[in-house]
Backbone as ProteinMPNN parsed JSONL, in Angstrom:
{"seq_chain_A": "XXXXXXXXXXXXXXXXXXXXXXXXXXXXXXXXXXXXXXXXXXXXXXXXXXXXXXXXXXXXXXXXXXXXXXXXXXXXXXXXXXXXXXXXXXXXXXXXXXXXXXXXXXXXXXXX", "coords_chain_A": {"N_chain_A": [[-37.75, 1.456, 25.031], [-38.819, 3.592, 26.54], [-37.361, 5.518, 27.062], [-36.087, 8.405, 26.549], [-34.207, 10.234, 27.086], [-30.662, 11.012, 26.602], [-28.245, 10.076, 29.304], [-26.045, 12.569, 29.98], [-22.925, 12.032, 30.64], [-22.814, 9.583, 29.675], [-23.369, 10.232, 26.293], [-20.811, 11.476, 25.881], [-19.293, 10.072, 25.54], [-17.484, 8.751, 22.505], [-18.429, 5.921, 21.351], [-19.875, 5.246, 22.626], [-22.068, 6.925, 21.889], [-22.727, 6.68, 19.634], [-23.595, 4.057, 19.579], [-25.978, 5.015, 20.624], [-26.936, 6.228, 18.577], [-27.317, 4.549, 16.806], [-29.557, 2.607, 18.08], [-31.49, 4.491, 17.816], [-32.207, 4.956, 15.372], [-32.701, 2.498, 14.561], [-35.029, 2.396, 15.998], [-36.937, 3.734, 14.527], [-40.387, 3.937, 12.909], [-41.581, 2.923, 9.612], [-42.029, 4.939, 7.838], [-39.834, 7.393, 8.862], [-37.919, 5.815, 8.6], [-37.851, 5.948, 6.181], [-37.947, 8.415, 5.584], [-35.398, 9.112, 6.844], [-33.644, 7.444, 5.7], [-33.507, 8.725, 2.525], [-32.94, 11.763, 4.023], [-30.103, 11.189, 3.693], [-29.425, 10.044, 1.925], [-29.698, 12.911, 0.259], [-27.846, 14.215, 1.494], [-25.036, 12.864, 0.639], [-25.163, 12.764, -2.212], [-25.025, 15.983, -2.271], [-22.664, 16.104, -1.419], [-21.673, 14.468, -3.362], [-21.733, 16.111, -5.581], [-20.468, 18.331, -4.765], [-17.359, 17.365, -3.924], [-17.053, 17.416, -6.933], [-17.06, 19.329, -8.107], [-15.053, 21.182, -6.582], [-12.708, 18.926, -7.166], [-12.583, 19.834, -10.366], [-12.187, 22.561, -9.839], [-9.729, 22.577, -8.223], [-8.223, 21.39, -10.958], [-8.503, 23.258, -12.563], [-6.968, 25.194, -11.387], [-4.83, 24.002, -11.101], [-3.994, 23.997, -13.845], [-3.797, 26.175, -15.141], [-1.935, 27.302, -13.31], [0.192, 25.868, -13.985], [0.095, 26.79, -17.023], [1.004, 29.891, -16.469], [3.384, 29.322, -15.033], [4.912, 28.213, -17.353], [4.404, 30.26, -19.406], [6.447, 32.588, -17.9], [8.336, 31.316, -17.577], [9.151, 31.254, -20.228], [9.631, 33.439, -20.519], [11.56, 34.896, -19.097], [13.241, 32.543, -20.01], [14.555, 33.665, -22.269], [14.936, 36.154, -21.569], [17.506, 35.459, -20.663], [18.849, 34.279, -22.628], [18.892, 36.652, -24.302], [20.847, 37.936, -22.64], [23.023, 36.558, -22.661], [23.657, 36.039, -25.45], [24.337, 38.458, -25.812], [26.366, 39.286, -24.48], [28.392, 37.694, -25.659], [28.822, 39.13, -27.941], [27.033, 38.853, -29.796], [25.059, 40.973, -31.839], [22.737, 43.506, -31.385], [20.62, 43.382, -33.166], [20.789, 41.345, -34.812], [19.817, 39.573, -32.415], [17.779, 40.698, -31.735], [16.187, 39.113, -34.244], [16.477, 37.013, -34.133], [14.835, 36.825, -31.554], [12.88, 37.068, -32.448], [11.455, 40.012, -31.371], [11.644, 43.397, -31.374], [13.942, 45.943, -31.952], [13.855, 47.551, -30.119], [12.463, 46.582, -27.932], [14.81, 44.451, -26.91], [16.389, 45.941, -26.962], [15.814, 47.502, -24.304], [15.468, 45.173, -22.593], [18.184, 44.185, -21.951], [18.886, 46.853, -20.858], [17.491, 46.47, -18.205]], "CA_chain_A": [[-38.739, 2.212, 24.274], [-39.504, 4.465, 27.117], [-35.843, 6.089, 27.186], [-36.329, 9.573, 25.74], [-33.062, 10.816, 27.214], [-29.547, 9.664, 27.309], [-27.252, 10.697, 30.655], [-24.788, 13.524, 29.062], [-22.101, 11.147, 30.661], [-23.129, 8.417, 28.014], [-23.141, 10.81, 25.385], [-19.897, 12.134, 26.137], [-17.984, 8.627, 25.48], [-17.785, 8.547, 20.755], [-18.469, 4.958, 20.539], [-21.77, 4.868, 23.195], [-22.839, 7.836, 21.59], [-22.302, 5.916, 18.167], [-24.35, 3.097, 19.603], [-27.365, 5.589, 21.218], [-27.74, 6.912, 17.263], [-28.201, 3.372, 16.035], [-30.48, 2.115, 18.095], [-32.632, 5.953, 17.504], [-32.475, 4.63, 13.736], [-33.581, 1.094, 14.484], [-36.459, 2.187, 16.577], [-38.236, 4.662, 13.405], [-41.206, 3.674, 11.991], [-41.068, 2.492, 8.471], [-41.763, 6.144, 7.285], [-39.368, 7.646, 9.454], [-36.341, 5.039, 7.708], [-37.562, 6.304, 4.318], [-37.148, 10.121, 5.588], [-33.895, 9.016, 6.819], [-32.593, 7.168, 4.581], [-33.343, 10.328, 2.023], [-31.961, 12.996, 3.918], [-28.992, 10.793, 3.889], [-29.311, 10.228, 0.407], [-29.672, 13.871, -0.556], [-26.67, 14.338, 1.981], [-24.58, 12.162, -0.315], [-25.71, 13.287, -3.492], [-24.467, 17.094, -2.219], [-20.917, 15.792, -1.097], [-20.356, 14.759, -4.745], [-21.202, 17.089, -6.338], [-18.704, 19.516, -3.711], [-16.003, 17.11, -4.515], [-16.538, 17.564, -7.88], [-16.924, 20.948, -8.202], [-13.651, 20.898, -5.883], [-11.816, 18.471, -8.288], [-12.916, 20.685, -11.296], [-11.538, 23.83, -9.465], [-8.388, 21.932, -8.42], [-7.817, 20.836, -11.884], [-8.352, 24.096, -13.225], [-6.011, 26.082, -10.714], [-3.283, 23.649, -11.9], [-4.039, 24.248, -15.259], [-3.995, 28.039, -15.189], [-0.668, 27.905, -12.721], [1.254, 25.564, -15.185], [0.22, 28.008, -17.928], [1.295, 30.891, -15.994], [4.479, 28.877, -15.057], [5.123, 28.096, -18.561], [4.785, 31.687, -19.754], [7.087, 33.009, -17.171], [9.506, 30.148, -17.633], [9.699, 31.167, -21.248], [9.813, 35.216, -20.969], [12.94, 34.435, -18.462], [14.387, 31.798, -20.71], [14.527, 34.836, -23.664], [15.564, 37.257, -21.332], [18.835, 34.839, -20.334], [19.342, 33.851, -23.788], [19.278, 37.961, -24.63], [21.87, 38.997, -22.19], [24.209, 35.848, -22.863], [24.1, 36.336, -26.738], [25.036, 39.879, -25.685], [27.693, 39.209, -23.669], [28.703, 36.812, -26.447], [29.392, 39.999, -28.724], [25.937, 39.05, -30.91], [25.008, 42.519, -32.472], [20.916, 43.467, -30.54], [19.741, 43.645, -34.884], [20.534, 39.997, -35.089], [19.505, 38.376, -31.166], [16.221, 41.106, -32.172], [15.553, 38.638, -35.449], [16.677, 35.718, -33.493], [13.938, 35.986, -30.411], [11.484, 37.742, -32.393], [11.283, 41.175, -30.475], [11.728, 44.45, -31.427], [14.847, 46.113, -31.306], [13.732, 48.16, -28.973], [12.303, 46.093, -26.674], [15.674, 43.904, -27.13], [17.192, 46.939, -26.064], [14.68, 47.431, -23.104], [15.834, 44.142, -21.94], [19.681, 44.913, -22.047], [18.819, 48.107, -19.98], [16.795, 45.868, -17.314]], "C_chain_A": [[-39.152, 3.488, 24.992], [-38.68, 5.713, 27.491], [-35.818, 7.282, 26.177], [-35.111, 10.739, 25.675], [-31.953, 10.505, 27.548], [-28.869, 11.004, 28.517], [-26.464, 11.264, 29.538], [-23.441, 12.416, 29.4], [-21.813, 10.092, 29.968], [-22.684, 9.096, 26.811], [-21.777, 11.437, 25.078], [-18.598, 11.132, 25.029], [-18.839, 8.434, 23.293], [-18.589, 7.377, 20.861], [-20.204, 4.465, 21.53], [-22.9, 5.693, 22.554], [-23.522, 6.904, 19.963], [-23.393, 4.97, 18.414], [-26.337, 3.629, 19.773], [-27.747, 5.617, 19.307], [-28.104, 5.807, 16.475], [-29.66, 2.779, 16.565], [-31.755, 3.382, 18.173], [-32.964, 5.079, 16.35], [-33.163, 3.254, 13.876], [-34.727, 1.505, 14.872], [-37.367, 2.975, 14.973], [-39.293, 3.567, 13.288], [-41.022, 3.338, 10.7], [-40.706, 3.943, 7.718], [-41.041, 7.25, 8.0], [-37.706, 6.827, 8.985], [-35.91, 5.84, 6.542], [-37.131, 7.707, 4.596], [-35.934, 10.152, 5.934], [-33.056, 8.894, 6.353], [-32.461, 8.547, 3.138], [-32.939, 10.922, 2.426], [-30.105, 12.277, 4.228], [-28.653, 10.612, 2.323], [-29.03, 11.625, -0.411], [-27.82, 14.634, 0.093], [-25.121, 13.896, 0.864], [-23.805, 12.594, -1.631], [-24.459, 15.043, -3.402], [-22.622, 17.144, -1.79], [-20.625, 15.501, -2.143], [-20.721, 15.315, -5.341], [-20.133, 18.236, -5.745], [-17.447, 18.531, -4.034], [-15.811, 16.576, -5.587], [-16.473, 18.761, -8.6], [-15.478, 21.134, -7.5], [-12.741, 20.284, -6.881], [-11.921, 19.378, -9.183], [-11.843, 21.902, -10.81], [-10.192, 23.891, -9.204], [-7.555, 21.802, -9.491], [-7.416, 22.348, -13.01], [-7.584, 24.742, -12.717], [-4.784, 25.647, -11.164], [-3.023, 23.96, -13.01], [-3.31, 25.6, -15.921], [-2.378, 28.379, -14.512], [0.328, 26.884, -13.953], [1.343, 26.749, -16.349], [1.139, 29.593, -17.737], [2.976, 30.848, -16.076], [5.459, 28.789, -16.371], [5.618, 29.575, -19.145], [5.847, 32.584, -19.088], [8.386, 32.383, -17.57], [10.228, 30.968, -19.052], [10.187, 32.813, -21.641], [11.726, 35.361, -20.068], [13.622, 34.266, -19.211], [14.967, 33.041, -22.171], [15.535, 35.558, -23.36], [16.77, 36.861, -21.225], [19.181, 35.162, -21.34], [19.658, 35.724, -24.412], [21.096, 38.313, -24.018], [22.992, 37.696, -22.308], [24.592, 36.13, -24.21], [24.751, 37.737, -26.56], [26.157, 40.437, -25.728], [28.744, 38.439, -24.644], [29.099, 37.679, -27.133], [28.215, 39.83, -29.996], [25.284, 40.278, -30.983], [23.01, 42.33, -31.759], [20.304, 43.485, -31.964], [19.71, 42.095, -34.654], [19.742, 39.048, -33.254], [18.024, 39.065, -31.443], [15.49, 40.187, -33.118], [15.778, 37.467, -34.634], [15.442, 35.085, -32.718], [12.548, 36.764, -31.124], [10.843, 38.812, -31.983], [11.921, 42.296, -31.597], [12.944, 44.909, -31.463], [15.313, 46.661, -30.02], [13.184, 47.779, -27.78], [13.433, 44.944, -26.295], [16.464, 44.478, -25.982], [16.832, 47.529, -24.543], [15.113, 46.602, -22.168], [17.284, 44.437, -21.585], [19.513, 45.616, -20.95], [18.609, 47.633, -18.413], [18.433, 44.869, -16.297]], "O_chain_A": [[-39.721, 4.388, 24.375], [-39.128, 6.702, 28.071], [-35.522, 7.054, 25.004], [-34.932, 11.654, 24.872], [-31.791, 9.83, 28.564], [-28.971, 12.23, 28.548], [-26.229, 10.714, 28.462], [-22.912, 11.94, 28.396], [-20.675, 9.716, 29.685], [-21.685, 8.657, 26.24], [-21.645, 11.933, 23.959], [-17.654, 11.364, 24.274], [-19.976, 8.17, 22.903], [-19.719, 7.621, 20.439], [-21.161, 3.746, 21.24], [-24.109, 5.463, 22.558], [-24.671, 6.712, 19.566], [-24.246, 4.945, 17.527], [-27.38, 3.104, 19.384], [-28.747, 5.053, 18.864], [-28.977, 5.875, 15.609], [-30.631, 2.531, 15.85], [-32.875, 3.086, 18.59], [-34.031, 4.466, 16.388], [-34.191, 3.019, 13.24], [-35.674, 1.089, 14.204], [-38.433, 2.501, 14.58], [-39.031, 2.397, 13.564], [-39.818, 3.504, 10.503], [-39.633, 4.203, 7.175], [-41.625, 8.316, 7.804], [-36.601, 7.357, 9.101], [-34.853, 6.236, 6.052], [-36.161, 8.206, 4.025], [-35.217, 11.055, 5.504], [-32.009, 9.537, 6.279], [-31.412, 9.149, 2.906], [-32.061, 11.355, 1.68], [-29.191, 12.838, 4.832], [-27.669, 11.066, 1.739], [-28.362, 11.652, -1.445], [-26.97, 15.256, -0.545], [-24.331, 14.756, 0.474], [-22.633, 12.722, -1.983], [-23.481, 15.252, -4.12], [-21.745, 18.002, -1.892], [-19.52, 15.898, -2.513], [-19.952, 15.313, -6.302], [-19.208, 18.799, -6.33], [-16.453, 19.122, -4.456], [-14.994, 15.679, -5.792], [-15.816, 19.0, -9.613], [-14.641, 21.253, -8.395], [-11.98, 21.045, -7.479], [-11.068, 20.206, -8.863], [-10.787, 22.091, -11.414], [-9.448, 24.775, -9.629], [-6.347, 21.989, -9.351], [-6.521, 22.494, -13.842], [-7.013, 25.319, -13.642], [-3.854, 26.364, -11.535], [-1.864, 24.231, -13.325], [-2.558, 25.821, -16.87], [-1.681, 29.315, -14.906], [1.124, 27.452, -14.7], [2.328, 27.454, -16.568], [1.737, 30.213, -18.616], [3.727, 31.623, -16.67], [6.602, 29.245, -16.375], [6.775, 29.962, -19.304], [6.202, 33.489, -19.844], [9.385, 33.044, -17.853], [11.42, 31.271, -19.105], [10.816, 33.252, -22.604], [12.751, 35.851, -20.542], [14.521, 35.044, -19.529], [15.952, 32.776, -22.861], [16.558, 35.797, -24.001], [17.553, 37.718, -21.634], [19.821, 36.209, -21.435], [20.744, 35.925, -24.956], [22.095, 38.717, -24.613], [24.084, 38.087, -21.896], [25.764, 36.47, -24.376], [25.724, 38.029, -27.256], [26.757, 41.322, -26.338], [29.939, 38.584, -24.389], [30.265, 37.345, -27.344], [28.344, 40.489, -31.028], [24.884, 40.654, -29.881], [22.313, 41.315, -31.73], [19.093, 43.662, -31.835], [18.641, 41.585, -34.318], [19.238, 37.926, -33.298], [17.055, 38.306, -31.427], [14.262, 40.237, -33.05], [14.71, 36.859, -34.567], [14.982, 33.944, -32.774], [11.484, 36.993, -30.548], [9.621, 38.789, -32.132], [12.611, 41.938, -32.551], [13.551, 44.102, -30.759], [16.277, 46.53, -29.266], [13.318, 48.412, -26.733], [13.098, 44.337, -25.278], [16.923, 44.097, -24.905], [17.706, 47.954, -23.788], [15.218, 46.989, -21.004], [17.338, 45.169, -20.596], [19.963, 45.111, -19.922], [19.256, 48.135, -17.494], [18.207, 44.145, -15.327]]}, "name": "protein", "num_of_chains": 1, "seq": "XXXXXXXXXXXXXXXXXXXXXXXXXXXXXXXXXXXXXXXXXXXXXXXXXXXXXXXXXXXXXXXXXXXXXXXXXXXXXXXXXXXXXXXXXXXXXXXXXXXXXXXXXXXXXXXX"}
């Protein structure tokens, strides 16, 4: 009870240190538990909401890079499918009605 300071050499070693902070917590007062146990509670409380704000942000970065992925995937897959029908001898009027484009941005592509 009269032990107000531990030797730094004690403190040094995880699992004595581990033991000094329990018996701090055993000694409180009753109102000294309850402030403990609260800022351990509000401790808690603020870790999930951070790893769910975290999940959330996670969830949405995948979201947003599939999308991205996706769109990319499919401006590619066009552009292939352009310069193989090309090469194929399909006329740029018909692979233009085919992918939906322009002729001129058909032809844009071609150029690229």
């Amino acid at each position: 009870e009269d032990t107000h300071q531990v030797p730094s050499e004690l403190t040094a070693n995880r699992d004595i240190n581990e033991a000094i902070e329990i018996c701090e917590v055993a000694a409180y007062s009753e109102e000294e538990q309850r402030r403990y146990e609260k800022y351990w509670d509000r401790v808690r409380y603020e870790n999930t909401l951070l790893h769910e704000k975290f999940r959330e942000g996670a969830e949405e970065g995948l979201k947003e890079g599939l999308a991205e992925g996706e769109a990319k995937g499919r401006v590619e897959g066009r552009t292939e499918f352009i310069l193989n029908a090309y090469q194929n001898g399909i006329s740029i009027e018909q692979i233009a009605k085919i992918v939906q484009l322009s002729i001129e941005n058909v032809t844009k592509i071609l150029k690229q």
